[in-house]
Coordinates of C-alpha atoms in Angstrom, one line a residue:
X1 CA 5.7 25.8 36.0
X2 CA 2.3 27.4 35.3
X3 CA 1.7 30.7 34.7
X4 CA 1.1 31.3 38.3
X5 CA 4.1 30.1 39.4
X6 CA 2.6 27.1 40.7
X7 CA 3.9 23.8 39.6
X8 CA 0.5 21.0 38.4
X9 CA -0.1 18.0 40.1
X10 CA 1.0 15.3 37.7
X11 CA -2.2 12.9 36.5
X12 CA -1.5 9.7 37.6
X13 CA -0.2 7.0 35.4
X14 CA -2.9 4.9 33.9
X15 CA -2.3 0.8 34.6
X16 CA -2.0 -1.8 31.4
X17 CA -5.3 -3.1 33.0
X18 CA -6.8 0.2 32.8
X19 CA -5.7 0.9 29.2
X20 CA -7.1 -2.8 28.4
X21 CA -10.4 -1.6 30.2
X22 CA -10.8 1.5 28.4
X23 CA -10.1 -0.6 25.4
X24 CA -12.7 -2.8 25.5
X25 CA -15.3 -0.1 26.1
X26 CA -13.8 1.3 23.1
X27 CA -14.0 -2.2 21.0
X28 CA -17.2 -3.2 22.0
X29 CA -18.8 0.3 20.8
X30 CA -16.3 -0.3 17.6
X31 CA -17.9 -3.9 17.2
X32 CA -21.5 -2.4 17.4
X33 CA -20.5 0.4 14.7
X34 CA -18.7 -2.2 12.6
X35 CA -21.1 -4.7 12.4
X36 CA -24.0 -2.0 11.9
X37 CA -21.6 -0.4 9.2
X38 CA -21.3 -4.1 7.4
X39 CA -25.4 -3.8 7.5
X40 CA -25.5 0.1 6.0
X41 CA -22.9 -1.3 3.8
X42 CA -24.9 -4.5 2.9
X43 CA -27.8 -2.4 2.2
X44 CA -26.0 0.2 0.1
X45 CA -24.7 -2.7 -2.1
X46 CA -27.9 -4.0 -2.4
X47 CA -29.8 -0.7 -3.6
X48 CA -27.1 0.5 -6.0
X49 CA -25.5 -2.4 -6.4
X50 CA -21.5 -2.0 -7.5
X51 CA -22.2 -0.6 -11.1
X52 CA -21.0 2.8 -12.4
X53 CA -24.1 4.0 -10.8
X54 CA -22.7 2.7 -7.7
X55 CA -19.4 4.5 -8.0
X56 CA -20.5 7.7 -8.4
X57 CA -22.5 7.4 -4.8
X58 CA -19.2 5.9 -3.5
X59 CA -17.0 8.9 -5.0
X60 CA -19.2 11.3 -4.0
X61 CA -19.6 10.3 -0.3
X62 CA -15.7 9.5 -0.3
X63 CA -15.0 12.6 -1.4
X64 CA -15.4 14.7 1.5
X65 CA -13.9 12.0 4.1
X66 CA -10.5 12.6 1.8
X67 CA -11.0 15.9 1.7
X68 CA -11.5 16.8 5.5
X69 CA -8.9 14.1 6.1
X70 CA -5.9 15.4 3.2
X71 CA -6.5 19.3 4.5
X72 CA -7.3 18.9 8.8
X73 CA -8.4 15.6 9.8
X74 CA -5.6 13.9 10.1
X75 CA -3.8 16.3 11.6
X76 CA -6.1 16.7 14.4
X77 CA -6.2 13.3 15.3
X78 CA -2.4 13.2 15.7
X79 CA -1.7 16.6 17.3
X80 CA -5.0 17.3 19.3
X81 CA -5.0 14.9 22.3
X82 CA -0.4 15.6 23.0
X83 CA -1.3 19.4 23.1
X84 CA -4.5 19.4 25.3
X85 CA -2.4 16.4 27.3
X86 CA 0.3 19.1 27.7
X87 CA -2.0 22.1 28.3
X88 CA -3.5 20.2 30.7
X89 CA -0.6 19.8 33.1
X90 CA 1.5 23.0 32.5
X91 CA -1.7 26.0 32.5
X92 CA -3.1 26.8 35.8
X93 CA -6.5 26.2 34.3
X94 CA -6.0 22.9 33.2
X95 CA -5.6 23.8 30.0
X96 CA -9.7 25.0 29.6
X97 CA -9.0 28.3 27.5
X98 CA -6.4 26.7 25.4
X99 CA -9.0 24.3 24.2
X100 CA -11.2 26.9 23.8
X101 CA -9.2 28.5 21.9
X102 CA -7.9 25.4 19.7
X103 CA -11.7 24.6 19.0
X104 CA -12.3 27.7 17.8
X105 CA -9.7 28.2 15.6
X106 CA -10.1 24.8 13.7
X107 CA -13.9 25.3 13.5
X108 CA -13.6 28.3 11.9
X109 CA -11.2 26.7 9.3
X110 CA -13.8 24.1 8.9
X111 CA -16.8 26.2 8.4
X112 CA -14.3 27.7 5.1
X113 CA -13.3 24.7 3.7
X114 CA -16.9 23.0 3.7
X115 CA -18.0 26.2 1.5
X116 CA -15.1 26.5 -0.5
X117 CA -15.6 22.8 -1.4
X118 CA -19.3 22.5 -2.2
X119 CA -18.9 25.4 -4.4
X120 CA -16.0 23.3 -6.0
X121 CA -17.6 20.2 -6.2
X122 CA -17.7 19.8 -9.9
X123 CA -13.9 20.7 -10.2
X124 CA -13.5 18.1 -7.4
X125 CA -15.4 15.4 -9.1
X126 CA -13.6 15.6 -12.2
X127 CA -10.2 15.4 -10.6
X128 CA -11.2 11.6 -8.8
X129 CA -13.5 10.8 -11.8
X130 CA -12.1 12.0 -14.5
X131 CA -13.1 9.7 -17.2
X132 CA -17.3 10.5 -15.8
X133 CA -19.3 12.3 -18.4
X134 CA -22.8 13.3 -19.0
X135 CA -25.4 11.9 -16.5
X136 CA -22.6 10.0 -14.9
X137 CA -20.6 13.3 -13.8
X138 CA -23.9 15.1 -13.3
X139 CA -25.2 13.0 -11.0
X140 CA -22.0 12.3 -8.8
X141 CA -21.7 16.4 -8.8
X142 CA -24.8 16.7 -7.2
X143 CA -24.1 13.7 -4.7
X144 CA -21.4 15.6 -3.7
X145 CA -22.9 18.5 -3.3
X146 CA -25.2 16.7 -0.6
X147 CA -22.5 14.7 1.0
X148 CA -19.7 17.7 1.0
X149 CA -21.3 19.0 4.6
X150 CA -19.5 16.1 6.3
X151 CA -16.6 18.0 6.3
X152 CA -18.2 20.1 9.0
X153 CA -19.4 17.6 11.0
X154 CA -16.7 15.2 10.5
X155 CA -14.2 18.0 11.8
X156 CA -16.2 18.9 14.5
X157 CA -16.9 14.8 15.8
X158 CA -13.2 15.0 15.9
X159 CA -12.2 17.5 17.9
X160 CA -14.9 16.7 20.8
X161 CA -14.0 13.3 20.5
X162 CA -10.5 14.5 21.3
X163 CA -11.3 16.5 23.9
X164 CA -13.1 13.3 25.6
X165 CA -9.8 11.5 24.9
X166 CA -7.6 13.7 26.4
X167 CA -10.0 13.4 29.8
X168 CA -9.6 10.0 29.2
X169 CA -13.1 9.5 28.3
X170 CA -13.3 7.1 25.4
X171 CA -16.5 5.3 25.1
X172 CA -19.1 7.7 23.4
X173 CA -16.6 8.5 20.4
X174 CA -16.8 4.5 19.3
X175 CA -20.4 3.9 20.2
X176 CA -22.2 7.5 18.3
X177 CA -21.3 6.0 14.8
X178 CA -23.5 3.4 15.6
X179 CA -26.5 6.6 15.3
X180 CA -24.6 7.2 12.1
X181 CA -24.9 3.7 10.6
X182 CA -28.7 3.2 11.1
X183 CA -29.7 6.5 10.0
X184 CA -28.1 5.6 6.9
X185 CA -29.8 2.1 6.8
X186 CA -32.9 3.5 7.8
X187 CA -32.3 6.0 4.3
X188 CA -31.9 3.2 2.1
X189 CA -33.9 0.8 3.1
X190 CA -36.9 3.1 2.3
X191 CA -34.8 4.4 -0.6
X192 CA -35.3 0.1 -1.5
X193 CA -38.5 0.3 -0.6
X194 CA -39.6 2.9 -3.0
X195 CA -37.8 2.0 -5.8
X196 CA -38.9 -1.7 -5.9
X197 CA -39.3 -2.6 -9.2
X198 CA -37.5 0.0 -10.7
X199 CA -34.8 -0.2 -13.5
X200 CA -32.6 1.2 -11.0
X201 CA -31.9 4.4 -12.2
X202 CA -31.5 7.5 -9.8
X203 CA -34.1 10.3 -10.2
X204 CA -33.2 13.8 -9.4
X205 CA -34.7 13.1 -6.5
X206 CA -33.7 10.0 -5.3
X207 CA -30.0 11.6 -5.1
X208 CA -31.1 14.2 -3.1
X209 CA -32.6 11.8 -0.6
X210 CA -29.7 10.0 -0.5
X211 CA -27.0 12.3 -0.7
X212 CA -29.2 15.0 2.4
X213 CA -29.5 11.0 4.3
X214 CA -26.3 10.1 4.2
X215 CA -24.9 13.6 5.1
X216 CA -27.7 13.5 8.3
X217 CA -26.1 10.3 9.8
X218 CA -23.2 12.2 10.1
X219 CA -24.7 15.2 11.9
X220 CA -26.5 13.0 14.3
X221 CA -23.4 11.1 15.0
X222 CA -21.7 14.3 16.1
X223 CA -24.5 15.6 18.1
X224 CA -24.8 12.7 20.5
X225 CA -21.5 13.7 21.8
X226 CA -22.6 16.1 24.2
X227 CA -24.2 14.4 26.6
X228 CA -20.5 12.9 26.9
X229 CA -19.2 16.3 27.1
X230 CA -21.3 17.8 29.5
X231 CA -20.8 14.4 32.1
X232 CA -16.9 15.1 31.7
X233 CA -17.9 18.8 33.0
X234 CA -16.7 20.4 29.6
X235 CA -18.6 23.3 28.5
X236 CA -17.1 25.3 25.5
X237 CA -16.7 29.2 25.2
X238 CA -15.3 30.3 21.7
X239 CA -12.8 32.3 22.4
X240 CA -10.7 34.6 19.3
X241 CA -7.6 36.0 21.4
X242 CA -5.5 34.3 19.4
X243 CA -2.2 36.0 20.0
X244 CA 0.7 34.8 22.3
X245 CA -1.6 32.0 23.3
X246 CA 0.8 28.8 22.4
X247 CA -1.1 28.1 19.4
X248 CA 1.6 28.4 17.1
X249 CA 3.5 24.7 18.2
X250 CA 0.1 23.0 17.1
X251 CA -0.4 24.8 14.1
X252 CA 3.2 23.6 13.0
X253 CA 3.0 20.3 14.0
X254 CA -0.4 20.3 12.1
X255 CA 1.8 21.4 9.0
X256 CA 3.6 18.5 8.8
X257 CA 0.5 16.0 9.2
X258 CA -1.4 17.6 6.4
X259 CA 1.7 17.0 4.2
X260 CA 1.7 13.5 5.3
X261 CA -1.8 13.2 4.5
X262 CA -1.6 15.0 1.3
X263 CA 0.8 12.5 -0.1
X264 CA -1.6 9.9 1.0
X265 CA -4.0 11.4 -0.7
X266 CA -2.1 11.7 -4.2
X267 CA -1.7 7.7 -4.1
X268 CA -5.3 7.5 -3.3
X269 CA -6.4 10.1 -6.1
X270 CA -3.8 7.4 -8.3
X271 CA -5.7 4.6 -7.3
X272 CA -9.2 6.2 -7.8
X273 CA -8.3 7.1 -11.1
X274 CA -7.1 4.1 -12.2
X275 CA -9.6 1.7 -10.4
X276 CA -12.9 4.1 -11.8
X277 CA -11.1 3.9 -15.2
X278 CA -10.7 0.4 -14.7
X279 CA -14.4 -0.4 -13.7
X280 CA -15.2 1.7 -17.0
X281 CA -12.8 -0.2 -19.7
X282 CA -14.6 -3.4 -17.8
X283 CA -17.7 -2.4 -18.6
X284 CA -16.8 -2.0 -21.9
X285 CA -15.3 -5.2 -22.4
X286 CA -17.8 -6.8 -21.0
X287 CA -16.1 -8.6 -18.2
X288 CA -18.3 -10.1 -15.6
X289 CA -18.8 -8.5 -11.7
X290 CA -17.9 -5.3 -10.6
X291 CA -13.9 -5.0 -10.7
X292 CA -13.8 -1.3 -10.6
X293 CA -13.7 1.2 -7.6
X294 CA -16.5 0.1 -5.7
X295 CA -15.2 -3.3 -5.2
X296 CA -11.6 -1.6 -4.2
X297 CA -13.5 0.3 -1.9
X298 CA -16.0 -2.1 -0.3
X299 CA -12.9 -4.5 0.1
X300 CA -10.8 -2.4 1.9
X301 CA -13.1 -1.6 4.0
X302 CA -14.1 -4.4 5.3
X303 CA -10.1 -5.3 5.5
X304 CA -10.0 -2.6 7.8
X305 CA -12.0 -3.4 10.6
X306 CA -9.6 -5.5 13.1
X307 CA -7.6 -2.4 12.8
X308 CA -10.4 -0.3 13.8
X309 CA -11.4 -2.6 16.4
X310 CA -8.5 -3.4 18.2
X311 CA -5.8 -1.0 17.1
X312 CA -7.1 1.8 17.1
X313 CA -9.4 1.3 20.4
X314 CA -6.2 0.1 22.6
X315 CA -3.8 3.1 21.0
X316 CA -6.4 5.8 21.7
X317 CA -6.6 4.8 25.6
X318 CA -3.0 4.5 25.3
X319 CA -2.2 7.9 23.4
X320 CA -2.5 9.7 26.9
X321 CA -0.5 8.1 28.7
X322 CA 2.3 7.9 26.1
X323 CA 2.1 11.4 26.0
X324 CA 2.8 12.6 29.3
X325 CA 5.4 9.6 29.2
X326 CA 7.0 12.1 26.5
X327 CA 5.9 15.2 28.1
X328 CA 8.0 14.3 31.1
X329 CA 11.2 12.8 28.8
X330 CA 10.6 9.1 29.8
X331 CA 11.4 7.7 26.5
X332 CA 11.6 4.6 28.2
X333 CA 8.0 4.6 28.8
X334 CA 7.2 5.3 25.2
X335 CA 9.7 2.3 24.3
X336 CA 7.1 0.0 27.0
X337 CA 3.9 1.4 26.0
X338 CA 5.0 0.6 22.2
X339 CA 6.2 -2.4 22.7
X340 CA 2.9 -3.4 24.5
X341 CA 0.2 -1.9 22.1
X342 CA 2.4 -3.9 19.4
X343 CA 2.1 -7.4 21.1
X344 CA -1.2 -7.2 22.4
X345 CA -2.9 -5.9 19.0
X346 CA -0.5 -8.3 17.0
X347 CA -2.2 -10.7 19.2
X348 CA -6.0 -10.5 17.5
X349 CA -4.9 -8.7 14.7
X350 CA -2.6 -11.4 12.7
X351 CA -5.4 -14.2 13.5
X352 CA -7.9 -11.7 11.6
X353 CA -5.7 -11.4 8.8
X354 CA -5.9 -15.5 8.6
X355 CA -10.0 -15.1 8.5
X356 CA -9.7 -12.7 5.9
X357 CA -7.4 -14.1 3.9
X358 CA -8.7 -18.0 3.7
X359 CA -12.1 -17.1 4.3
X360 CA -12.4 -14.6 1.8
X361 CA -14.8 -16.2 -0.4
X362 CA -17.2 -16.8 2.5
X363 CA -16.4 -13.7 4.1
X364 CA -17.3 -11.1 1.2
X365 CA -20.5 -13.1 0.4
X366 CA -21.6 -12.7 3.3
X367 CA -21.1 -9.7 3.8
X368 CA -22.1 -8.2 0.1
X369 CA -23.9 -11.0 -1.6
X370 CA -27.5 -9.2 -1.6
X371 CA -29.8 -7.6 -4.3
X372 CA -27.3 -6.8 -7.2
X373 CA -24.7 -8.3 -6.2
X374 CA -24.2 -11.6 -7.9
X375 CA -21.4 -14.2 -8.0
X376 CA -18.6 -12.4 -10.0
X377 CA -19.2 -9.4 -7.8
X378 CA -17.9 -11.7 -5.3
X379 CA -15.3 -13.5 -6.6
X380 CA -13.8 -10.3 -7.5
X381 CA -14.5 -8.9 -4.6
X382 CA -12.7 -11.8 -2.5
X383 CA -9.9 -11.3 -4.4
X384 CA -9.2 -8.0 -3.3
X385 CA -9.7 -9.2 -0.4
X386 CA -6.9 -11.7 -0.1
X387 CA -4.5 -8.9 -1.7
X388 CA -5.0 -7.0 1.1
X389 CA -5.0 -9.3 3.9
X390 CA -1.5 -9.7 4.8
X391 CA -0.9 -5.7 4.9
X392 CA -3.2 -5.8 7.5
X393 CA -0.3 -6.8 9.9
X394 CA 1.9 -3.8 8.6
X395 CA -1.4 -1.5 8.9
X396 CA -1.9 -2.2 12.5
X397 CA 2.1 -2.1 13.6
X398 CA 2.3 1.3 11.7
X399 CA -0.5 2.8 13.3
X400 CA 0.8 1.9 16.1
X401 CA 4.5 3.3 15.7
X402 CA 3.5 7.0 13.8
X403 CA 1.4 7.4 17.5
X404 CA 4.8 7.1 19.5
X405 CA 5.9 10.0 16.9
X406 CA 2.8 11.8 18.0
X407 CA 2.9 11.3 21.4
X408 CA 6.8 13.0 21.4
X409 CA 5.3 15.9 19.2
X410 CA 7.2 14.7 16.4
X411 CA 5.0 14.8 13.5
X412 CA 7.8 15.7 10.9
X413 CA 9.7 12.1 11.2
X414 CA 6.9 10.4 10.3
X415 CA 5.9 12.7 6.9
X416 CA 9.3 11.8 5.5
X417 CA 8.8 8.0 6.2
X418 CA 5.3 8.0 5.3
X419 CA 6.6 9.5 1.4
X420 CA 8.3 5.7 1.5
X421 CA 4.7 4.3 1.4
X422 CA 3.0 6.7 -0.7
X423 CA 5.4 6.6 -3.4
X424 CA 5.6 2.7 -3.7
X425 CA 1.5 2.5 -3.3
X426 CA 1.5 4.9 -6.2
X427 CA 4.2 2.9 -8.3
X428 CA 3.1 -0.1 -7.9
X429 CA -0.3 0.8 -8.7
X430 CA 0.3 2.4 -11.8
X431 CA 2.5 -0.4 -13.0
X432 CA -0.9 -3.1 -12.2
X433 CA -3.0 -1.1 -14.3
X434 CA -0.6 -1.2 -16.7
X435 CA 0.6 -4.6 -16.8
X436 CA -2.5 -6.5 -15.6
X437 CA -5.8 -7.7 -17.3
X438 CA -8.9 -5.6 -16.7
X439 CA -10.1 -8.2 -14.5
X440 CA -6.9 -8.3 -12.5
X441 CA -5.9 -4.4 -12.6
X442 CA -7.5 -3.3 -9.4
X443 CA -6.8 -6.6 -7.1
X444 CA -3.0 -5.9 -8.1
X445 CA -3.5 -2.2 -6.8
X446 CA -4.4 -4.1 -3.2
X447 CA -1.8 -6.1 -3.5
X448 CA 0.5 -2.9 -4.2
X449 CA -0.8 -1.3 -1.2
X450 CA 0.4 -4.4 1.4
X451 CA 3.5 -4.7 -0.2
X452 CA 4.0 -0.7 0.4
X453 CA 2.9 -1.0 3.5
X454 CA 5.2 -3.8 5.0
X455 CA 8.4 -1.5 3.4
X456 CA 7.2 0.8 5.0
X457 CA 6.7 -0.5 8.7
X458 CA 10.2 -1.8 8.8
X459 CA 11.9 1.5 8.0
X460 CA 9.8 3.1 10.3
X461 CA 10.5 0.9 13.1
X462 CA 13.8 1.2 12.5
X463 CA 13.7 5.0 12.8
X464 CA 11.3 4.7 15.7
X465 CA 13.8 2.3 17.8
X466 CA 17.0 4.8 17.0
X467 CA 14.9 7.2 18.5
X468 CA 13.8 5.7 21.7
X469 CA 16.7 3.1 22.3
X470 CA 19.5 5.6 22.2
X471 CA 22.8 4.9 20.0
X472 CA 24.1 2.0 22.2
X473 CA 21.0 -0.3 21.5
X474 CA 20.4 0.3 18.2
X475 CA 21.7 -3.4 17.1
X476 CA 19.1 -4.5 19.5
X477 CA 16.1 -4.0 16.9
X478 CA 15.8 -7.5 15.4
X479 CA 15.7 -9.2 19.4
X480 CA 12.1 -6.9 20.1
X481 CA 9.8 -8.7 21.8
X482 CA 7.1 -7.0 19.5
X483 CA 8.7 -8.2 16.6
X484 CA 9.5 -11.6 17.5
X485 CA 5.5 -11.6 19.1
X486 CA 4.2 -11.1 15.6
X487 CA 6.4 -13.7 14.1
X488 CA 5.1 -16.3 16.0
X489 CA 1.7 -15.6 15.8
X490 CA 2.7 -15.4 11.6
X491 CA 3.8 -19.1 12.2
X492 CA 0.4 -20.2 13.9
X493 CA -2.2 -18.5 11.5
X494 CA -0.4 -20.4 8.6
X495 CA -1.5 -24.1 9.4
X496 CA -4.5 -22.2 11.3
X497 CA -6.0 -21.1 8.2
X498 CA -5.0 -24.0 5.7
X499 CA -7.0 -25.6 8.5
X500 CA -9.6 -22.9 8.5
X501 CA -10.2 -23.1 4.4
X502 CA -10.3 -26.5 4.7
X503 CA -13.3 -26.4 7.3
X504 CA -14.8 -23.4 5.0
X505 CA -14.9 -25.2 2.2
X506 CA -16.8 -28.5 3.4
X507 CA -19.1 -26.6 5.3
X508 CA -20.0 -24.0 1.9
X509 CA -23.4 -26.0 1.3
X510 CA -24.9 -24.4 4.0
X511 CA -23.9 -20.9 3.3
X512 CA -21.3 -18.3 3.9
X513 CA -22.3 -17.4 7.1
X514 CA -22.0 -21.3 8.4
X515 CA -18.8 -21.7 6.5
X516 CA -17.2 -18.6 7.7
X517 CA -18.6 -19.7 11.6
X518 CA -17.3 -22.8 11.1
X519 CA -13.4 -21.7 9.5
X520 CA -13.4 -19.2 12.2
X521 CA -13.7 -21.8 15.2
X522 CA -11.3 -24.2 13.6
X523 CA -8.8 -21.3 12.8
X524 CA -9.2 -19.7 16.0
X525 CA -8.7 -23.1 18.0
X526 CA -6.0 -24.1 16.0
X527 CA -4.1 -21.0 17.1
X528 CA -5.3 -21.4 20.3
X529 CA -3.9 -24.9 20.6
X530 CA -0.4 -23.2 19.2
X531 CA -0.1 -20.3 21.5
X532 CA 1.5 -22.6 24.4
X533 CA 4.6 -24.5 22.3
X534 CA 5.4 -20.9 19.9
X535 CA 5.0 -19.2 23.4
X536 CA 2.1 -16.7 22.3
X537 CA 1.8 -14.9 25.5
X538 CA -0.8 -12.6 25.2
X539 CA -3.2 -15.2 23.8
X540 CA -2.7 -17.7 26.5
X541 CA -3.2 -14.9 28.8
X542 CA -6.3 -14.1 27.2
X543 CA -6.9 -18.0 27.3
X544 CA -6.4 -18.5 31.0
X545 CA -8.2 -15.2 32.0
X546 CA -11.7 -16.7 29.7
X547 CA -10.8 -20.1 31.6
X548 CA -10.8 -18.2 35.2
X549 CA -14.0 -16.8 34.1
X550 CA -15.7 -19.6 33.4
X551 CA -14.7 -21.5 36.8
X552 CA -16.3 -18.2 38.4
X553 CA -19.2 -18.4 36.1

């Protein structure tokens, strides 16, 4: 019942098809971004190359991501689009001053952090690169400085984007980073241009125009949101009466996500200790490419992108549905829905991790292998790459599960289960750089992180199918469709990318980008050709749909 005494007219249950639909709007604008952010990336790589140089413009624009992620970010993701979901049917005005009120409140606590972190920038450098000195830590201070605005921006991109989500709006939030990524190219490119010929050496300057550029992609990104906004009919009114307003259940939930994150973010302060120490000990010993935090960094995140593509679009349009499944008690719905997102991202997401991981060499260089790069950049490169591949799969199916927790306003479950990954990530790591060659120290850290990751997924969906299954078919775990799904498509992409390699390899005389074409086709096809005897569903579905598409065509 509302506050009126009026009961809400439920929102109707969105389809699979719809859900798929929304999806793709959602990948295609991820595609764009991606492949723009592989160009910004490309560019970045070739003006700074992945030197120490290069680190500190890679801590210093870091920084504030981790930052706005370890103390709001994530929590808003997780918590903003159940509440306004909930507000939305139980508050007579659809929820409108809730959200005005929510807004409020976090943009206020984001206008505080940003200051209190670019006054503490150099306190905040020193604790991710501790072993920089001299010009090294003077110059990643002031990139900081330049980049620590984000948080702002970041926060506020966020919370509109949720607000679309929640209206089930999902397009503009995937397609405005594209603004960001060529803004950025657009900065170094003339950055490139201008300091042709140089020894490569940042001036005082040159920071500054990077560090101001890269923080002005950001802004623009979170600007083009409101033509989005203003088509969905939202128009927001800050509002401050806080009191008695419901805002306390988010706050707590929020609580719990910012602990999760913070232990995230002690693994990852681990590894950027170790690998920037690493890159430095390197360079000392002379050991050839780049095999420091840059590398770690550029690696991952080109690892990340089928996630970001496919997971994260299809979860997103499912999150609101999933959420008024749990609103109205219907774990049985959340049981389908996760089922579903599990089989149908397992079904691009595991062939992706075969690209990655045989086609790495290929892969990386064609991606990265411009202006400083050179070939052990590469190499070293590709073999973070293949350390982190096959976590991919656990990346995805986690991502997946922590959002049913979400969706049921649980976000205390998943903090405890989360401390399982954190705290092997962080062992693990610390036990590469310790036992490892310099050359080696940092791909064993990926490495670490997959094998944390796959613990990790199975006691969570453990937990997860207690939860929604009910005491009577808890036994039941090891016959789920979704994980019997990505089993089989882990026995196609085996002989799909020997098979893929083997293509890679004999093409490699015409460059990465042929050799990575032509491994890609073979692997695909290969898996394609497997989907009928392993009974791959969701790929021969996608198969027959492209084949009824073609007869139409």
């Amino acid at each position: 019942m509302t506050a009126t005494g009026t009961t809400p007219a439920k929102t109707p249950q969105r389809t699979s098809g719809s859900v798929l639909r929304s999806g793709a709007v959602m990948a295609s604008g991820s595609i764009v971004s991606r492949a723009t952010g592989f160009v910004r990336s490309a560019v970045v790589v070739a003006a700074l190359g992945t030197g120490l140089q290069a680190d500190g413009y890679t801590v210093a624009n870091t920084v504030p991501n981790i930052l706005y992620t370890l103390l709001i970010g994530g929590a808003l993701n997780a918590v903003f689009v159940p509440e306004l979901v909930r507000a939305a049917r139980n508050h007579a005005d659809g929820g409108a001053a809730y959200t005005d009120r929510l807004l409020t409140l976090c943009t206020i606590g984001l206008l505080v952090l940003t200051a209190v972190t670019v006054v503490g920038a150099p306190w905040i450098v020193s604790v991710y690169a501790p072993d920089y000195h001299g010009e090294q830590a003077d110059l990643t201070i002031a990139l900081a400085r330049y980049c620590l605005p984000q948080i702002l921006f970041y926060g506020l991109f966020t919370l509109l984007g949720q607000v679309l989500n929640a209206r089930d709006r999902f397009g503009a939030m995937m397609w405005t980073p594209v603004l960001n990524n060529v803004v950025i190219i657009a900065v170094f490119g003339i950055y490139l241009g201008v300091a042709a010929g140089s020894d490569g050496t940042l001036t005082a300057a040159q920071a500054q125009w990077l560090g101001w550029g890269t923080t002005a992609g950001i802004v623009v990104q979170t600007l083009a949101l409101v033509p989005a906004l203003r088509a969905a009919n939202f128009r927001w009114r800050p509002r401050f009466d806080w009191r008695g307003s419901g805002l306390t259940r988010p706050l707590r939930a929020a609580g719990w996500l910012v602990l999760l994150v913070l232990t995230n973010q002690i693994a990852y302060w681990v590894v950027t200790r170790l690998s920037t120490a690493t890159g430095q000990h390197a360079v000392e010993q002379h050991v050839a490419g780049g095999v420091g935090y840059t590398a770690y960094s550029y690696a991952y995140q080109l690892w990340v992108v089928p996630h970001g593509i496919v997971t994260v679009s299809l979860v997103t349009a499912l999150m609101p549905r999933m959420s008024r499944a749990a609103a109205d008690d219907d774990l049985t719905g959340v049981r389908r829905d996760v089922s579903y997102a599990l089989r149908t991202t397992a079904a691009a997401v595991v062939p992706a991790v075969a690209v990655l991981f045989a086609l790495a060499p290929w892969v990386i260089g064609a991606v990265y292998g411009y202006g400083r790069t050179d070939g052990a950049d590469i190499t070293a490169m590709a073999g973070m790459m293949m350390a982190y591949a096959p976590g991919l799969i656990a990346y995805s199916g986690q991502y997946v599960l922590s959002r049913a927790f979400y969706a049921m306003s649980d976000t205390r479950t998943p903090f405890l289960l989360n401390l399982v990954i954190a705290a092997l990530n962080a062992g693990l790591c610390v036990a590469a750089y310790l036992l490892l060659p310099v050359r080696w120290a940092v791909t064993g850290m990926a490495g670490a992180y997959s094998v944390a990751l796959f613990v990790g997924f199975g006691v969570t969906a453990y937990v997860l199918h207690r939860r929604v299954s009910g005491a009577a078919a808890r036994p039941a775990l090891l016959r789920s469709p979704g994980l019997w799904a990505q089993v089989r498509l882990v026995v196609a992409s085996v002989p799909a990318g020997l098979l893929g390699y083997l293509t890679a390899h004999a093409c490699s005389g015409y460059g990465d980008f042929a050799a990575v074409g032509a491994g890609t086709v073979v692997l695909l096809l290969t898996v394609a050709l497997l989907a009928g005897p392993l009974r791959l569903r969701e790929i021969s579905t996608v198969i027959a749909a492209a084949r009824g598409r073609l007869r139409r065509a």
